[in-house]
CSV table of C-alpha atoms and ligand atoms in Angstrom, one decimal:
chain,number,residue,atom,x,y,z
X,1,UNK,CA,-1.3,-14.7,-22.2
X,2,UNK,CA,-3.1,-11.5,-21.7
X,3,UNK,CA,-0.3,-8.3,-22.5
X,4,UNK,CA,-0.1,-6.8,-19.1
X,5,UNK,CA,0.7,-3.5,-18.2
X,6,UNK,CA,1.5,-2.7,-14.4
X,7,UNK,CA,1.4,0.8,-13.5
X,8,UNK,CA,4.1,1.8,-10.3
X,9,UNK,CA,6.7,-0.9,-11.7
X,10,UNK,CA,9.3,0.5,-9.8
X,11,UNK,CA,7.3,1.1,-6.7
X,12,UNK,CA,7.2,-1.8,-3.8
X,13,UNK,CA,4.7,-3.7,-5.0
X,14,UNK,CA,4.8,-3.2,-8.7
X,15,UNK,CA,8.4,-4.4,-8.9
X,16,UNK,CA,7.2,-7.8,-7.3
X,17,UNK,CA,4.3,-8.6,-10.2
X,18,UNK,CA,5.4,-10.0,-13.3
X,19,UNK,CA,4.3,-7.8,-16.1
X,20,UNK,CA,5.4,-7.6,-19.9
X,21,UNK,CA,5.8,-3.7,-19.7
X,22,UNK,CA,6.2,-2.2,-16.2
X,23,UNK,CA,6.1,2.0,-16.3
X,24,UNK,CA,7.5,4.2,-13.4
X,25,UNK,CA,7.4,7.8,-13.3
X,26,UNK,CA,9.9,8.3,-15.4
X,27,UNK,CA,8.0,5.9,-18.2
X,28,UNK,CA,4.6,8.3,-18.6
X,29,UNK,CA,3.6,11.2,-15.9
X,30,UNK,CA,0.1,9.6,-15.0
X,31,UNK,CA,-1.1,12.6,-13.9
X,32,UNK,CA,-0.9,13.4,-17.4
X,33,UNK,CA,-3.6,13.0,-19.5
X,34,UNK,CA,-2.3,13.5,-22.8
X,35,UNK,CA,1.0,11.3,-21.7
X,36,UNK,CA,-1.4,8.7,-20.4
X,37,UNK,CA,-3.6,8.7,-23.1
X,38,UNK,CA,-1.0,8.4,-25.6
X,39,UNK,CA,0.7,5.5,-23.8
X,40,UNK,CA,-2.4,3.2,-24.1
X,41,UNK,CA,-3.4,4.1,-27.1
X,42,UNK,CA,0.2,2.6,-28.1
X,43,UNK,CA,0.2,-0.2,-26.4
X,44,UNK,CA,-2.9,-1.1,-25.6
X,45,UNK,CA,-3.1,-3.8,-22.8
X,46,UNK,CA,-5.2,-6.1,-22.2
X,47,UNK,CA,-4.4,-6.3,-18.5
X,48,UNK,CA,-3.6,-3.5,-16.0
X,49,UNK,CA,-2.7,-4.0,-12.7
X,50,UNK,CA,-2.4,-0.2,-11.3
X,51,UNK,CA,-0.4,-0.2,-8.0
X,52,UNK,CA,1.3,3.6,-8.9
X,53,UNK,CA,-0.3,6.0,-6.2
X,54,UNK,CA,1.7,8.5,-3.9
X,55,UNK,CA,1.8,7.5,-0.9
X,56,UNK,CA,3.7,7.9,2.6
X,57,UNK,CA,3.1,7.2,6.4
X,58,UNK,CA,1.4,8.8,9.2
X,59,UNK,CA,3.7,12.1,9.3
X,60,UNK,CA,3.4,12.5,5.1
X,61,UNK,CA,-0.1,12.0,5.2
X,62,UNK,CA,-0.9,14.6,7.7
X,63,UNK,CA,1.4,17.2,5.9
X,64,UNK,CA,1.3,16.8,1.9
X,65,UNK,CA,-2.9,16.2,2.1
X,66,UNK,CA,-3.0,18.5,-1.2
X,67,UNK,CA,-0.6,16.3,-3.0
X,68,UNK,CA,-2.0,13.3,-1.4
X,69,UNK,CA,-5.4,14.3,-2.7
X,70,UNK,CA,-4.8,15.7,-6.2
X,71,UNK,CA,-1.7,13.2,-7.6
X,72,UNK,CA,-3.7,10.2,-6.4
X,73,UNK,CA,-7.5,10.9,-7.8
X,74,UNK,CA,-5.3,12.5,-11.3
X,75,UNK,CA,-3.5,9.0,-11.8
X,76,UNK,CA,-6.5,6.6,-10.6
X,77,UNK,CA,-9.0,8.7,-12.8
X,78,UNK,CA,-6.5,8.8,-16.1
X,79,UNK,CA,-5.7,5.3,-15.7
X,80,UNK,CA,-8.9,3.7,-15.4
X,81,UNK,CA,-10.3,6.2,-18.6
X,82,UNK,CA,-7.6,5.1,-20.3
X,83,UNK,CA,-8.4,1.7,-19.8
X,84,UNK,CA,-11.7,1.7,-20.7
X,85,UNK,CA,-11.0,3.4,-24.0
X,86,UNK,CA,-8.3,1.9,-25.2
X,87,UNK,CA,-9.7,-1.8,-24.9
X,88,UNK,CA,-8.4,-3.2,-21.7
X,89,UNK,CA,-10.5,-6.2,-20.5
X,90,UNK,CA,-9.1,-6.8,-17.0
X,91,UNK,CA,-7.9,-4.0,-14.6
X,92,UNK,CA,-6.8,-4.1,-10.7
X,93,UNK,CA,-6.8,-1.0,-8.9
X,94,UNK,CA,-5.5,-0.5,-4.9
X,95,UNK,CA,-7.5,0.6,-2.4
X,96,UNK,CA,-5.9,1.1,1.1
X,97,UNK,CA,-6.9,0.0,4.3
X,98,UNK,CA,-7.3,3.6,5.2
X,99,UNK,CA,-10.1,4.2,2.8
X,100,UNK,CA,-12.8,2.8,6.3
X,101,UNK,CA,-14.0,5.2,8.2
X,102,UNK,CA,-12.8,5.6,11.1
X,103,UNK,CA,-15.7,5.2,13.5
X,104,UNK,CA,-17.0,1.9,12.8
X,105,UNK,CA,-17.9,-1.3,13.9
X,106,UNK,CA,-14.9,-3.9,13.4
X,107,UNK,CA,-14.0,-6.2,11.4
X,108,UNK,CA,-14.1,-4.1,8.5
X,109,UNK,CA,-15.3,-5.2,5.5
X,110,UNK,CA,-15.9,-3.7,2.1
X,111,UNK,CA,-19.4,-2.5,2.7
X,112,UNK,CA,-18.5,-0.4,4.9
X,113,UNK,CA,-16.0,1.7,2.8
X,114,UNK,CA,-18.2,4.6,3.0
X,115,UNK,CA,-20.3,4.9,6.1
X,116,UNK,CA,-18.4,7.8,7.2
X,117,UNK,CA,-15.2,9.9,7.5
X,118,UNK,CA,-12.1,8.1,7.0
X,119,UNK,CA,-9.3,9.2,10.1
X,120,UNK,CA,-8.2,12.7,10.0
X,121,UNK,CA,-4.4,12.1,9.8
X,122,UNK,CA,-5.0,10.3,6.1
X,123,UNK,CA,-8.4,11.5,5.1
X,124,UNK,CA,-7.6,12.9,1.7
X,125,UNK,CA,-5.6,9.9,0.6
X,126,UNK,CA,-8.4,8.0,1.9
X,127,UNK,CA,-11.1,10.3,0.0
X,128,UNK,CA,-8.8,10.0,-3.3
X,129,UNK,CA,-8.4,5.9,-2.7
X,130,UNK,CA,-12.6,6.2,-2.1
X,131,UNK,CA,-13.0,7.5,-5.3
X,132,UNK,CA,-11.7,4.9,-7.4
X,133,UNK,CA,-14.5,2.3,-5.8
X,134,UNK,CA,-16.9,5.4,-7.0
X,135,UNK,CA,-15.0,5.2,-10.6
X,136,UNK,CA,-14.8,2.0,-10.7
X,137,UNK,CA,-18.7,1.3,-10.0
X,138,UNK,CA,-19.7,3.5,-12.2
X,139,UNK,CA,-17.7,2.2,-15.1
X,140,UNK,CA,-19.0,-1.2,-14.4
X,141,UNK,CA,-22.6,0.5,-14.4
X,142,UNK,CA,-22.1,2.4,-17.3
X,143,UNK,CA,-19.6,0.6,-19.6
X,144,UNK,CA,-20.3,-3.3,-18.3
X,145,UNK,CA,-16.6,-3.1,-17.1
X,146,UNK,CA,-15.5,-5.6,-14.8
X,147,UNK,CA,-12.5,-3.6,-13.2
X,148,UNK,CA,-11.8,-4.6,-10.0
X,149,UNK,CA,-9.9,-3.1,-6.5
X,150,UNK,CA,-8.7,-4.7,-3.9
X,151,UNK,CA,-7.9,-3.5,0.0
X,152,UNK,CA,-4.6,-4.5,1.6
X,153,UNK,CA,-3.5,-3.8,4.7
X,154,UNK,CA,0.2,-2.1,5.4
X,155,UNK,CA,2.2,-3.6,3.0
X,156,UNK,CA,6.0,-3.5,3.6
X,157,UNK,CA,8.7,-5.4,1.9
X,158,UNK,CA,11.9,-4.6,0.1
X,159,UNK,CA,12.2,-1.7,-2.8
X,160,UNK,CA,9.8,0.3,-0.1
X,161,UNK,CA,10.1,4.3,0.3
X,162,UNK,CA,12.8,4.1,3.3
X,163,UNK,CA,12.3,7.7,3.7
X,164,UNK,CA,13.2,9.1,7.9
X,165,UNK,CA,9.8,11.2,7.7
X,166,UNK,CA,7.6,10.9,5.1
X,167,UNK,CA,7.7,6.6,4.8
X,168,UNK,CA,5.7,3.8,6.5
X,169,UNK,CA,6.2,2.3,10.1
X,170,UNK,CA,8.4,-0.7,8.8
X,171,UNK,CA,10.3,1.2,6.5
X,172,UNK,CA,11.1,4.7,8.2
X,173,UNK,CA,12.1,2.5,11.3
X,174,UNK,CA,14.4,-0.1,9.3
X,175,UNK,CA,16.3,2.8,8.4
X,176,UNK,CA,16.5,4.9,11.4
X,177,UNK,CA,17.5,1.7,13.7
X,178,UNK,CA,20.2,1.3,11.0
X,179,UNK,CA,21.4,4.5,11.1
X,180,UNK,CA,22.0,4.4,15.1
X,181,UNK,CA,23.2,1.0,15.1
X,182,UNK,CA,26.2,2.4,12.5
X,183,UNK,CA,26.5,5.7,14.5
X,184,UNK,CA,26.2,4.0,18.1
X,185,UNK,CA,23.1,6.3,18.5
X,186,UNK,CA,19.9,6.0,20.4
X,187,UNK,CA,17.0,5.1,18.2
X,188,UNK,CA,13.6,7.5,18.0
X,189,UNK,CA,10.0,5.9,17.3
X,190,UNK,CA,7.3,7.8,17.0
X,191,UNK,CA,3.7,7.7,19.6
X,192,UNK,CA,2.7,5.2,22.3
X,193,UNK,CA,3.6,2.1,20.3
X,194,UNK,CA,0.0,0.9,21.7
X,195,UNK,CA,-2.0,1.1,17.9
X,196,UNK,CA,-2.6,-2.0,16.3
X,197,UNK,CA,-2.1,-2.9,12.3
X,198,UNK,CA,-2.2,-5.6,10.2
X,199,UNK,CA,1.3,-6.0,8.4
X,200,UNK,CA,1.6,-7.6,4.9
X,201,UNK,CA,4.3,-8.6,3.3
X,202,UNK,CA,5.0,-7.1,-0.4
X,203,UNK,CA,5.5,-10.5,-2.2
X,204,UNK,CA,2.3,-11.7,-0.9
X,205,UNK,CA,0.2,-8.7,-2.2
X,206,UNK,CA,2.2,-9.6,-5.3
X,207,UNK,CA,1.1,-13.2,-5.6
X,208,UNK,CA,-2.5,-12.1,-4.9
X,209,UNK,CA,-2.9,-9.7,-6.9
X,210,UNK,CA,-1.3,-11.5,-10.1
X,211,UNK,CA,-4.3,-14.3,-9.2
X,212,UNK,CA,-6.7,-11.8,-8.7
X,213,UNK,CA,-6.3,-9.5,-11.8
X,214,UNK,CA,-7.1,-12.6,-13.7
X,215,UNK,CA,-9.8,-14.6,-11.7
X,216,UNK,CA,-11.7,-11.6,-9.4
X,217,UNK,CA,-14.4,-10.1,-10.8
X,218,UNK,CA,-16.6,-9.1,-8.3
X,219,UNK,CA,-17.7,-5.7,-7.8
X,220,UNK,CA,-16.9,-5.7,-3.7
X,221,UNK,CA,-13.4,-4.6,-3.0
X,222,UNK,CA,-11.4,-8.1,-2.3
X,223,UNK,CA,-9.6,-7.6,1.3
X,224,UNK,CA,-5.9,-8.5,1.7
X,225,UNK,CA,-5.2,-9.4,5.0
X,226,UNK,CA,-3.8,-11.7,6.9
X,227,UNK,CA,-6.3,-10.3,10.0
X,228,UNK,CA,-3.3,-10.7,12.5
X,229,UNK,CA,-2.9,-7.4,14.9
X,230,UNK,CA,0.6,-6.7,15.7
X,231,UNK,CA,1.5,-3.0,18.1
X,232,UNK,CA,4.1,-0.7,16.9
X,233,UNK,CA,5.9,-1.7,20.0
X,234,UNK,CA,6.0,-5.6,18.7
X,235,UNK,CA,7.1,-4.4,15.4
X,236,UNK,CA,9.8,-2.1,17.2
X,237,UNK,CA,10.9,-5.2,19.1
X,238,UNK,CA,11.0,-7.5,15.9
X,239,UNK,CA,12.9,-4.2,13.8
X,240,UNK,CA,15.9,-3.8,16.9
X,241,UNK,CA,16.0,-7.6,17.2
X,242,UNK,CA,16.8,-8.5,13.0
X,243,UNK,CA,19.7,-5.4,13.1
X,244,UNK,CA,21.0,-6.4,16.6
X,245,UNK,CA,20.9,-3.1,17.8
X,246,UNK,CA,22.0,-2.7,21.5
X,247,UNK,CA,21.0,1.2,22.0
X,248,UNK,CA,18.1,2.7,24.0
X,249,UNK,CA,14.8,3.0,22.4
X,250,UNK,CA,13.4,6.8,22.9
X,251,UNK,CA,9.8,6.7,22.7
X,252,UNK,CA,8.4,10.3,21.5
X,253,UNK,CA,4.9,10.9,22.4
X,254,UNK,CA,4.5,14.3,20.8
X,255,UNK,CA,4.6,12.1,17.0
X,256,UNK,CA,1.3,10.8,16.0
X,257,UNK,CA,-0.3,7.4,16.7
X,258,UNK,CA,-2.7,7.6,13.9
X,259,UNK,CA,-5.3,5.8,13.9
X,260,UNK,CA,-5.8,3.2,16.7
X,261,UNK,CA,-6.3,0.1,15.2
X,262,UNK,CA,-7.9,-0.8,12.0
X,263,UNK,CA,-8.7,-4.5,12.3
X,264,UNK,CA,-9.8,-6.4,9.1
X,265,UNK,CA,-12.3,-9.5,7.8
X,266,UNK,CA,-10.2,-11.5,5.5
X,267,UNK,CA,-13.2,-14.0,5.2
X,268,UNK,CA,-13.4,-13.7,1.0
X,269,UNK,CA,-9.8,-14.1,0.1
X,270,UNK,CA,-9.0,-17.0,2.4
X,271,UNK,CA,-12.4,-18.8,0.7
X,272,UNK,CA,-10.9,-17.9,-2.6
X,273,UNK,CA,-7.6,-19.3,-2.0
X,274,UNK,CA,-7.8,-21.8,1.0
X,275,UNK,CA,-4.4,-22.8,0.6
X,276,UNK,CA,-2.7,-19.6,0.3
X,277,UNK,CA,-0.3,-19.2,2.9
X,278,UNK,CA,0.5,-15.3,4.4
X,279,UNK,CA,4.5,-15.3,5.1
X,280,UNK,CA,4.8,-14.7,8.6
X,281,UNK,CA,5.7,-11.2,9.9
X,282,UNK,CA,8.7,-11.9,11.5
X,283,UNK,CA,9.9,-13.6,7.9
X,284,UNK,CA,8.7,-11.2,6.0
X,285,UNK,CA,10.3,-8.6,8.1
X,286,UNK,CA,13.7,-11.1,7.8
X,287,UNK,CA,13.7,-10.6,4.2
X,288,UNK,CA,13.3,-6.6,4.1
X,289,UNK,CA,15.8,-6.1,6.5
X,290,UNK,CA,18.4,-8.1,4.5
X,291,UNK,CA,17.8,-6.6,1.3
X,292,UNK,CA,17.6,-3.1,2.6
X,293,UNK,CA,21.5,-3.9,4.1
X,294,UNK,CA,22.0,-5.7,0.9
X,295,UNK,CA,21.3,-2.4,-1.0
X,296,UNK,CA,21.8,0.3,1.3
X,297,UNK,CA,22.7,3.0,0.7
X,298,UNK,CA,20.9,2.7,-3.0
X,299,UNK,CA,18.1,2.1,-1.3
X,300,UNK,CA,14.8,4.8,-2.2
X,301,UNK,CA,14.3,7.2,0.3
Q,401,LIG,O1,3.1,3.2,8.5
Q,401,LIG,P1,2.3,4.3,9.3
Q,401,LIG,O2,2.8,5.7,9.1
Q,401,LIG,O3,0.9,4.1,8.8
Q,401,LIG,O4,2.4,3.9,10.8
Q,401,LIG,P2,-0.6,4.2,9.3
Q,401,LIG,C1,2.1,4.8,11.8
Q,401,LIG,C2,2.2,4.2,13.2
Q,401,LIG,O5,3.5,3.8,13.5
Q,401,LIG,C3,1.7,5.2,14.2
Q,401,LIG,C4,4.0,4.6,14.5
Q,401,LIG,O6,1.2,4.6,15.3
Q,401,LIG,C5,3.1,5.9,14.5
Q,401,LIG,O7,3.1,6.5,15.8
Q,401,LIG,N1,5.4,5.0,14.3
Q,401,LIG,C6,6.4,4.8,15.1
Q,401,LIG,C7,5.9,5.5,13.1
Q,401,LIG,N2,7.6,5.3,14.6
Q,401,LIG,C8,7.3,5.7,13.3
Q,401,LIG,C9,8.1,6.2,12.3
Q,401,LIG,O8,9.3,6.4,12.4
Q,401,LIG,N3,7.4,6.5,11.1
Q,401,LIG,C10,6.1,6.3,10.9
Q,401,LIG,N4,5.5,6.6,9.8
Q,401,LIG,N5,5.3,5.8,12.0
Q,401,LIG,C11,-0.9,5.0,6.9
Q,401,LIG,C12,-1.8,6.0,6.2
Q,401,LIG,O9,-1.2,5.1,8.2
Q,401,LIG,O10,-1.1,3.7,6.4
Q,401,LIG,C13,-1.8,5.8,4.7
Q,401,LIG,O11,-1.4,7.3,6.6
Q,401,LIG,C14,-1.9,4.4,4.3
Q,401,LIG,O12,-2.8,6.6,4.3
Q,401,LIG,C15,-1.0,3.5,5.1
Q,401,LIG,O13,-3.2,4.0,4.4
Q,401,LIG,C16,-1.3,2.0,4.8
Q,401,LIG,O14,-1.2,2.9,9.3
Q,401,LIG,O15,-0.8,5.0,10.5
């Protein structure tokens, strides 16, 4: 077995892939170079799977785009370099479903990654995420690397960021509805509830990406997706339903929507892995809302 590094071990994702040395930020400062550089260079692994990235929801996006920007393209670009010259042979980097622009035709799919400007409310986490397909390309070009990145849709799962502001849909809303049901409070969500995602759950990136790391080696971006549209008001529904909160839902239309709806083709993974079955929302959602209570209040937020 290849010696695998994975990058963001303590992160949502990262802490569901096996791996025989997982780093948080506490481990090496990948925005480092030095740190980063010296870390390889020690332990040279074979296999990275590089799932560390700052990230955040709608609100953190629109409001941190200079951190967004800089700490993302400083980690993808000292990871991948580091890589490539301390003799790693396999390396999977995340894209994000935000990287499309955002007037396009739908489904998306990988070729159209850069056809335009990516949504304003994300576009320099989107421009950062951009630039590892750019690095990535090039370093196949250059170097006869055969790095590879995948796209997945909004991931959510337990060990998420279940920040009030700055985290995802699922999250931020887990823990809000939470909070009123213990306090007897009415619960806020943010917008119309009318835009449209694609939820997937953590484990199930996981599982993909522990296959594809070892048997993807395409150039194209591989899309995770389970290409099933669910509104914020469905997820809202699903959220109040799994906590049995009895309050009143106040909808507030001066938040953000985002982006409308971001619909993708998940053609190529499902031909790769025909049998590979998506956990349903509503279970995925089961499980996440369990271990947050589970863990709460030691929960990352
Ligand atoms: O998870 P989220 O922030 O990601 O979801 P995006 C935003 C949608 O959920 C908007 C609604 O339609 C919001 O109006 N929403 C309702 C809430 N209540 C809440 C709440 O309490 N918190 C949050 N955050 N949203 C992110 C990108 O966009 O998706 C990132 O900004 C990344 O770059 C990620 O790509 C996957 O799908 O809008």
């Amino acid at each position: 077995m290849a010696k695998r590094l994975v990058t963001g071990g303590t992160g949502m994702v990262g802490s569901a892939i096996p791996a025989d040395l997982k780093i948080g930020r506490k481990d090496c400062n990948l925005g480092d170079w030095q740190a980063v550089n010296a870390f390889f260079e020690k332990e040279k692994p074979e296999e990275v799977i590089h799932t560390a990235a700052k990230v955040g929801g709608v609100w953190a996006n629109m409001h941190q785009k200079g951190d967004f920007f800089r700490e993302n393209v400083l980690m993808n670009t000292h990871v991948i370099e580091a890589a490539r010259l301390h003799g790693t042979k396999r390396l999977l980097a995340f894209l994000s479903t935000c990287v499309f622009p955002d007037q396009v035709s739908y489904p998306l799919d990988p070729q159209k990654i850069h056809l335009g400007p990516p949504h304003r409310s994300n576009d320099a986490y989107a421009y950062a995420k951009r630039m590892v397909d750019v690095q990535l390309q090039a370093y196949r070009e250059q170097y006869g690397l055969e790095y590879i990145s995948v796209i997945p849709t909004n991931i959510y799962g337990p060990n998420d960021l279940f920040d009030l502001e700055n985290g995802h849909v699922v999250p931020a809303l887990i823990h809000r509805c939470f909070l009123a049901r213990e306090k007897g409070e009415d619960l806020s969500v943010w917008g119309s509830g009318k835009p449209l995602r694609e939820f997937i759950f953590s484990e199930d990136v996981a599982q993909l990406s522990d296959w594809a790391v070892s048997n993807y080696t395409e150039a194209e971006p591989l899309i995770f997706s389970t290409s099933e549209e669910v509104s914020i008001k469905e997820m809202v529904e699903m959220i109040v339903e799994l906590l049995n909160f009895k309050g009143k839902l106040i909808w507030q239309s001066d938040k953000p929507d985002g982006q409308f709806r971001k619909p993708s083709d998940n053609s190529k993974i499902r031909s790769l892995l025909p049998n590979f079955q998506f956990t349903p929302v509503y279970e995925g959602l089961k499980k996440t809302i369990s271990w947050f209570e589970e863990n709460y209040p030691q929960i990352r937020k």
